[in-house]
Amino acid sequence: PAKAPRKGMRRVSRKKAAQRASPKGKADLEYMGCVKQLPCCICGTTTGVDAHHCQDKPPADEPHAYEQLPAAGRKSGARDTIPLCHWDCHQEGPLAYHQNKRAWAERNGPDYSFIPSTRPAVAAMLGQIDY
C-alpha cells in the first residue's frame, strides 16, 4: 500500500505536476534554479537566496519588463522572478518584502524593476548570450 504524505506537506495538483513535467515547466524550473544562484538584488548576499515572483503592478502607462503580469492576488510567471535573500529581503526579516510590501517598495523601488538585470544574468549562466 502507498504511504500517505506526511502531515504538513503540500500536495501538488495534477495540473501543476503536468505543467512542471512539460518542456516549458522544466525550463521554468531551471530558470528559477539559476535565479537562486544569483546574489540578492537588494543586499548582495549569496546564501539562502529565493526566486521571488514579482507582484507589484505597474501603472498602465509605465513600461515594464513583465513577461506575464501578475493577476489580482496572484504571482508573476517563472521568468518574472528576481533573487532575494530569504531572511532579510524576502520573507522573514523586518525589512523583508512579505513583511511590508509598501515599505519595501518605498526603499527599493517596485520589485519588477529588478527583472531587466536578472534575465541577462540568468541567460549568461545558461550560456544563451554570445559575447
PDB file of C-alpha atoms in Angstrom:
ATOM      1  CA  PRO A   1       0.000   0.000   0.000  1.00  0.00           C
ATOM      2  CA  ALA A   2       1.134   3.539  -0.778  1.00  0.00           C
ATOM      3  CA  LYS A   3       2.162   5.710   2.129  1.00  0.00           C
ATOM      4  CA  ALA A   4       0.097   8.767   2.856  1.00  0.00           C
ATOM      5  CA  PRO A   5       2.020  12.041   2.587  1.00  0.00           C
ATOM      6  CA  ARG A   6       3.478  13.315   5.821  1.00  0.00           C
ATOM      7  CA  LYS A   7       1.349  15.808   7.657  1.00  0.00           C
ATOM      8  CA  GLY A   8       2.185  19.386   6.745  1.00  0.00           C
ATOM      9  CA  MET A   9       3.352  18.643   3.216  1.00  0.00           C
ATOM     10  CA  ARG A  10       1.518  20.346   0.397  1.00  0.00           C
ATOM     11  CA  ARG A  11       0.053  18.189  -2.298  1.00  0.00           C
ATOM     12  CA  VAL A  12       0.751  19.203  -5.875  1.00  0.00           C
ATOM     13  CA  SER A  13      -2.286  19.192  -8.117  1.00  0.00           C
ATOM     14  CA  ARG A  14      -2.273  17.006 -11.217  1.00  0.00           C
ATOM     15  CA  LYS A  15      -2.460  20.131 -13.348  1.00  0.00           C
ATOM     16  CA  LYS A  16       0.610  21.638 -11.638  1.00  0.00           C
ATOM     17  CA  ALA A  17       2.511  18.334 -11.815  1.00  0.00           C
ATOM     18  CA  ALA A  18       1.769  18.062 -15.551  1.00  0.00           C
ATOM     19  CA  GLN A  19       2.893  21.658 -16.094  1.00  0.00           C
ATOM     20  CA  ARG A  20       6.171  21.022 -14.244  1.00  0.00           C
ATOM     21  CA  ALA A  21       6.787  17.863 -16.289  1.00  0.00           C
ATOM     22  CA  SER A  22       6.265  19.680 -19.610  1.00  0.00           C
ATOM     23  CA  PRO A  23       9.264  21.093 -21.524  1.00  0.00           C
ATOM     24  CA  LYS A  24       8.224  24.666 -20.637  1.00  0.00           C
ATOM     25  CA  GLY A  25       7.747  23.700 -16.987  1.00  0.00           C
ATOM     26  CA  LYS A  26      11.192  22.102 -16.858  1.00  0.00           C
ATOM     27  CA  ALA A  27      12.729  25.200 -18.475  1.00  0.00           C
ATOM     28  CA  ASP A  28      10.940  27.432 -15.947  1.00  0.00           C
ATOM     29  CA  LEU A  29      12.251  25.356 -13.026  1.00  0.00           C
ATOM     30  CA  GLU A  30      15.770  25.526 -14.492  1.00  0.00           C
ATOM     31  CA  TYR A  31      15.414  29.303 -14.858  1.00  0.00           C
ATOM     32  CA  MET A  32      14.324  29.711 -11.229  1.00  0.00           C
ATOM     33  CA  GLY A  33      17.181  27.445 -10.120  1.00  0.00           C
ATOM     34  CA  CYS A  34      19.577  29.856 -11.810  1.00  0.00           C
ATOM     35  CA  VAL A  35      17.885  32.858 -10.172  1.00  0.00           C
ATOM     36  CA  LYS A  36      18.532  31.233  -6.778  1.00  0.00           C
ATOM     37  CA  GLN A  37      22.260  31.070  -7.605  1.00  0.00           C
ATOM     38  CA  LEU A  38      22.475  34.837  -8.174  1.00  0.00           C
ATOM     39  CA  PRO A  39      23.265  37.248  -5.329  1.00  0.00           C
ATOM     40  CA  CYS A  40      20.312  39.005  -3.688  1.00  0.00           C
ATOM     41  CA  CYS A  41      19.464  42.044  -5.815  1.00  0.00           C
ATOM     42  CA  ILE A  42      18.982  44.179  -2.686  1.00  0.00           C
ATOM     43  CA  CYS A  43      21.749  43.288  -0.219  1.00  0.00           C
ATOM     44  CA  GLY A  44      24.077  41.192  -2.386  1.00  0.00           C
ATOM     45  CA  THR A  45      24.253  38.145  -0.129  1.00  0.00           C
ATOM     46  CA  THR A  46      24.896  34.876  -1.959  1.00  0.00           C
ATOM     47  CA  THR A  47      23.493  32.355   0.524  1.00  0.00           C
ATOM     48  CA  GLY A  48      19.880  31.464   1.156  1.00  0.00           C
ATOM     49  CA  VAL A  49      18.573  33.205  -1.963  1.00  0.00           C
ATOM     50  CA  ASP A  50      14.961  32.665  -3.091  1.00  0.00           C
ATOM     51  CA  ALA A  51      13.414  33.213  -6.510  1.00  0.00           C
ATOM     52  CA  HIS A  52      10.812  35.878  -5.697  1.00  0.00           C
ATOM     53  CA  HIS A  53       7.817  36.002  -8.053  1.00  0.00           C
ATOM     54  CA  CYS A  54       7.207  39.697  -8.651  1.00  0.00           C
ATOM     55  CA  GLN A  55       3.841  41.008  -7.514  1.00  0.00           C
ATOM     56  CA  ASP A  56       3.947  44.800  -7.833  1.00  0.00           C
ATOM     57  CA  LYS A  57       1.616  46.145 -10.509  1.00  0.00           C
ATOM     58  CA  PRO A  58       3.000  48.809 -12.855  1.00  0.00           C
ATOM     59  CA  PRO A  59       0.818  51.787 -13.755  1.00  0.00           C
ATOM     60  CA  ALA A  60      -0.946  51.258 -17.079  1.00  0.00           C
ATOM     61  CA  ASP A  61       1.201  53.866 -18.857  1.00  0.00           C
ATOM     62  CA  GLU A  62       4.533  52.699 -17.414  1.00  0.00           C
ATOM     63  CA  PRO A  63       6.761  50.388 -19.441  1.00  0.00           C
ATOM     64  CA  HIS A  64       7.646  47.212 -17.579  1.00  0.00           C
ATOM     65  CA  ALA A  65       9.604  44.007 -18.107  1.00  0.00           C
ATOM     66  CA  TYR A  66       6.914  41.523 -17.151  1.00  0.00           C
ATOM     67  CA  GLU A  67       6.513  38.543 -19.427  1.00  0.00           C
ATOM     68  CA  GLN A  68       3.322  37.594 -17.559  1.00  0.00           C
ATOM     69  CA  LEU A  69       1.680  40.332 -15.497  1.00  0.00           C
ATOM     70  CA  PRO A  70       0.530  39.085 -12.103  1.00  0.00           C
ATOM     71  CA  ALA A  71      -3.248  38.800 -11.897  1.00  0.00           C
ATOM     72  CA  ALA A  72      -5.176  40.071  -8.878  1.00  0.00           C
ATOM     73  CA  GLY A  73      -3.905  38.188  -5.851  1.00  0.00           C
ATOM     74  CA  ARG A  74      -1.563  36.044  -7.945  1.00  0.00           C
ATOM     75  CA  LYS A  75       2.141  35.996  -8.562  1.00  0.00           C
ATOM     76  CA  SER A  76       4.002  36.516 -11.805  1.00  0.00           C
ATOM     77  CA  GLY A  77       5.383  33.779 -14.032  1.00  0.00           C
ATOM     78  CA  ALA A  78       8.676  31.950 -13.563  1.00  0.00           C
ATOM     79  CA  ARG A  79      10.535  34.267 -15.974  1.00  0.00           C
ATOM     80  CA  ASP A  80       9.474  37.220 -13.840  1.00  0.00           C
ATOM     81  CA  THR A  81      11.379  36.147 -10.728  1.00  0.00           C
ATOM     82  CA  ILE A  82      14.191  38.043  -9.033  1.00  0.00           C
ATOM     83  CA  PRO A  83      16.799  36.906  -6.468  1.00  0.00           C
ATOM     84  CA  LEU A  84      16.028  37.941  -2.873  1.00  0.00           C
ATOM     85  CA  CYS A  85      17.724  36.547   0.223  1.00  0.00           C
ATOM     86  CA  HIS A  86      15.224  34.612   2.300  1.00  0.00           C
ATOM     87  CA  TRP A  87      15.726  36.276   5.662  1.00  0.00           C
ATOM     88  CA  ASP A  88      16.459  39.980   5.225  1.00  0.00           C
ATOM     89  CA  CYS A  89      14.890  40.878   1.904  1.00  0.00           C
ATOM     90  CA  HIS A  90      12.212  38.302   1.019  1.00  0.00           C
ATOM     91  CA  GLN A  91      10.277  36.512   3.774  1.00  0.00           C
ATOM     92  CA  GLU A  92      11.292  36.791   7.401  1.00  0.00           C
ATOM     93  CA  GLY A  93      13.203  39.897   8.436  1.00  0.00           C
ATOM     94  CA  PRO A  94      11.714  43.238   9.465  1.00  0.00           C
ATOM     95  CA  LEU A  95      12.652  44.778   6.094  1.00  0.00           C
ATOM     96  CA  ALA A  96      11.505  41.768   4.044  1.00  0.00           C
ATOM     97  CA  TYR A  97       9.157  42.128   1.088  1.00  0.00           C
ATOM     98  CA  HIS A  98       6.466  39.886   2.544  1.00  0.00           C
ATOM     99  CA  GLN A  99       6.516  41.697   5.895  1.00  0.00           C
ATOM    100  CA  ASN A 100       5.630  45.106   4.441  1.00  0.00           C
ATOM    101  CA  LYS A 101       5.370  45.346   0.644  1.00  0.00           C
ATOM    102  CA  ARG A 102       4.692  49.086   0.584  1.00  0.00           C
ATOM    103  CA  ALA A 103       7.696  49.957   2.780  1.00  0.00           C
ATOM    104  CA  TRP A 104       9.894  47.578   0.758  1.00  0.00           C
ATOM    105  CA  ALA A 105       8.872  49.313  -2.488  1.00  0.00           C
ATOM    106  CA  GLU A 106       9.496  52.758  -0.972  1.00  0.00           C
ATOM    107  CA  ARG A 107      13.039  51.683  -0.014  1.00  0.00           C
ATOM    108  CA  ASN A 108      13.942  49.664  -3.102  1.00  0.00           C
ATOM    109  CA  GLY A 109      11.503  50.553  -5.868  1.00  0.00           C
ATOM    110  CA  PRO A 110       8.957  48.170  -7.386  1.00  0.00           C
ATOM    111  CA  ASP A 111      10.037  44.534  -7.464  1.00  0.00           C
ATOM    112  CA  TYR A 112       9.574  44.313 -11.251  1.00  0.00           C
ATOM    113  CA  SER A 113      12.322  46.920 -11.715  1.00  0.00           C
ATOM    114  CA  PHE A 114      14.874  44.160 -10.985  1.00  0.00           C
ATOM    115  CA  ILE A 115      13.664  41.847 -13.789  1.00  0.00           C
ATOM    116  CA  PRO A 116      15.763  43.543 -16.535  1.00  0.00           C
ATOM    117  CA  SER A 117      19.006  42.903 -14.636  1.00  0.00           C
ATOM    118  CA  THR A 118      18.044  39.356 -13.612  1.00  0.00           C
ATOM    119  CA  ARG A 119      17.231  37.986 -17.062  1.00  0.00           C
ATOM    120  CA  PRO A 120      20.631  38.651 -18.682  1.00  0.00           C
ATOM    121  CA  ALA A 121      22.429  37.211 -15.652  1.00  0.00           C
ATOM    122  CA  VAL A 122      20.409  34.007 -15.946  1.00  0.00           C
ATOM    123  CA  ALA A 123      20.881  33.899 -19.720  1.00  0.00           C
ATOM    124  CA  ALA A 124      24.656  34.160 -19.191  1.00  0.00           C
ATOM    125  CA  MET A 125      24.516  31.265 -16.676  1.00  0.00           C
ATOM    126  CA  LEU A 126      22.602  29.164 -19.208  1.00  0.00           C
ATOM    127  CA  GLY A 127      25.079  30.050 -21.977  1.00  0.00           C
ATOM    128  CA  GLN A 128      22.420  31.837 -24.010  1.00  0.00           C
ATOM    129  CA  ILE A 129      24.403  35.023 -24.588  1.00  0.00           C
ATOM    130  CA  ASP A 130      27.033  35.367 -27.298  1.00  0.00           C
ATOM    131  CA  TYR A 131      29.795  37.832 -26.492  1.00  0.00           C
TER     132      TYR A 131
END
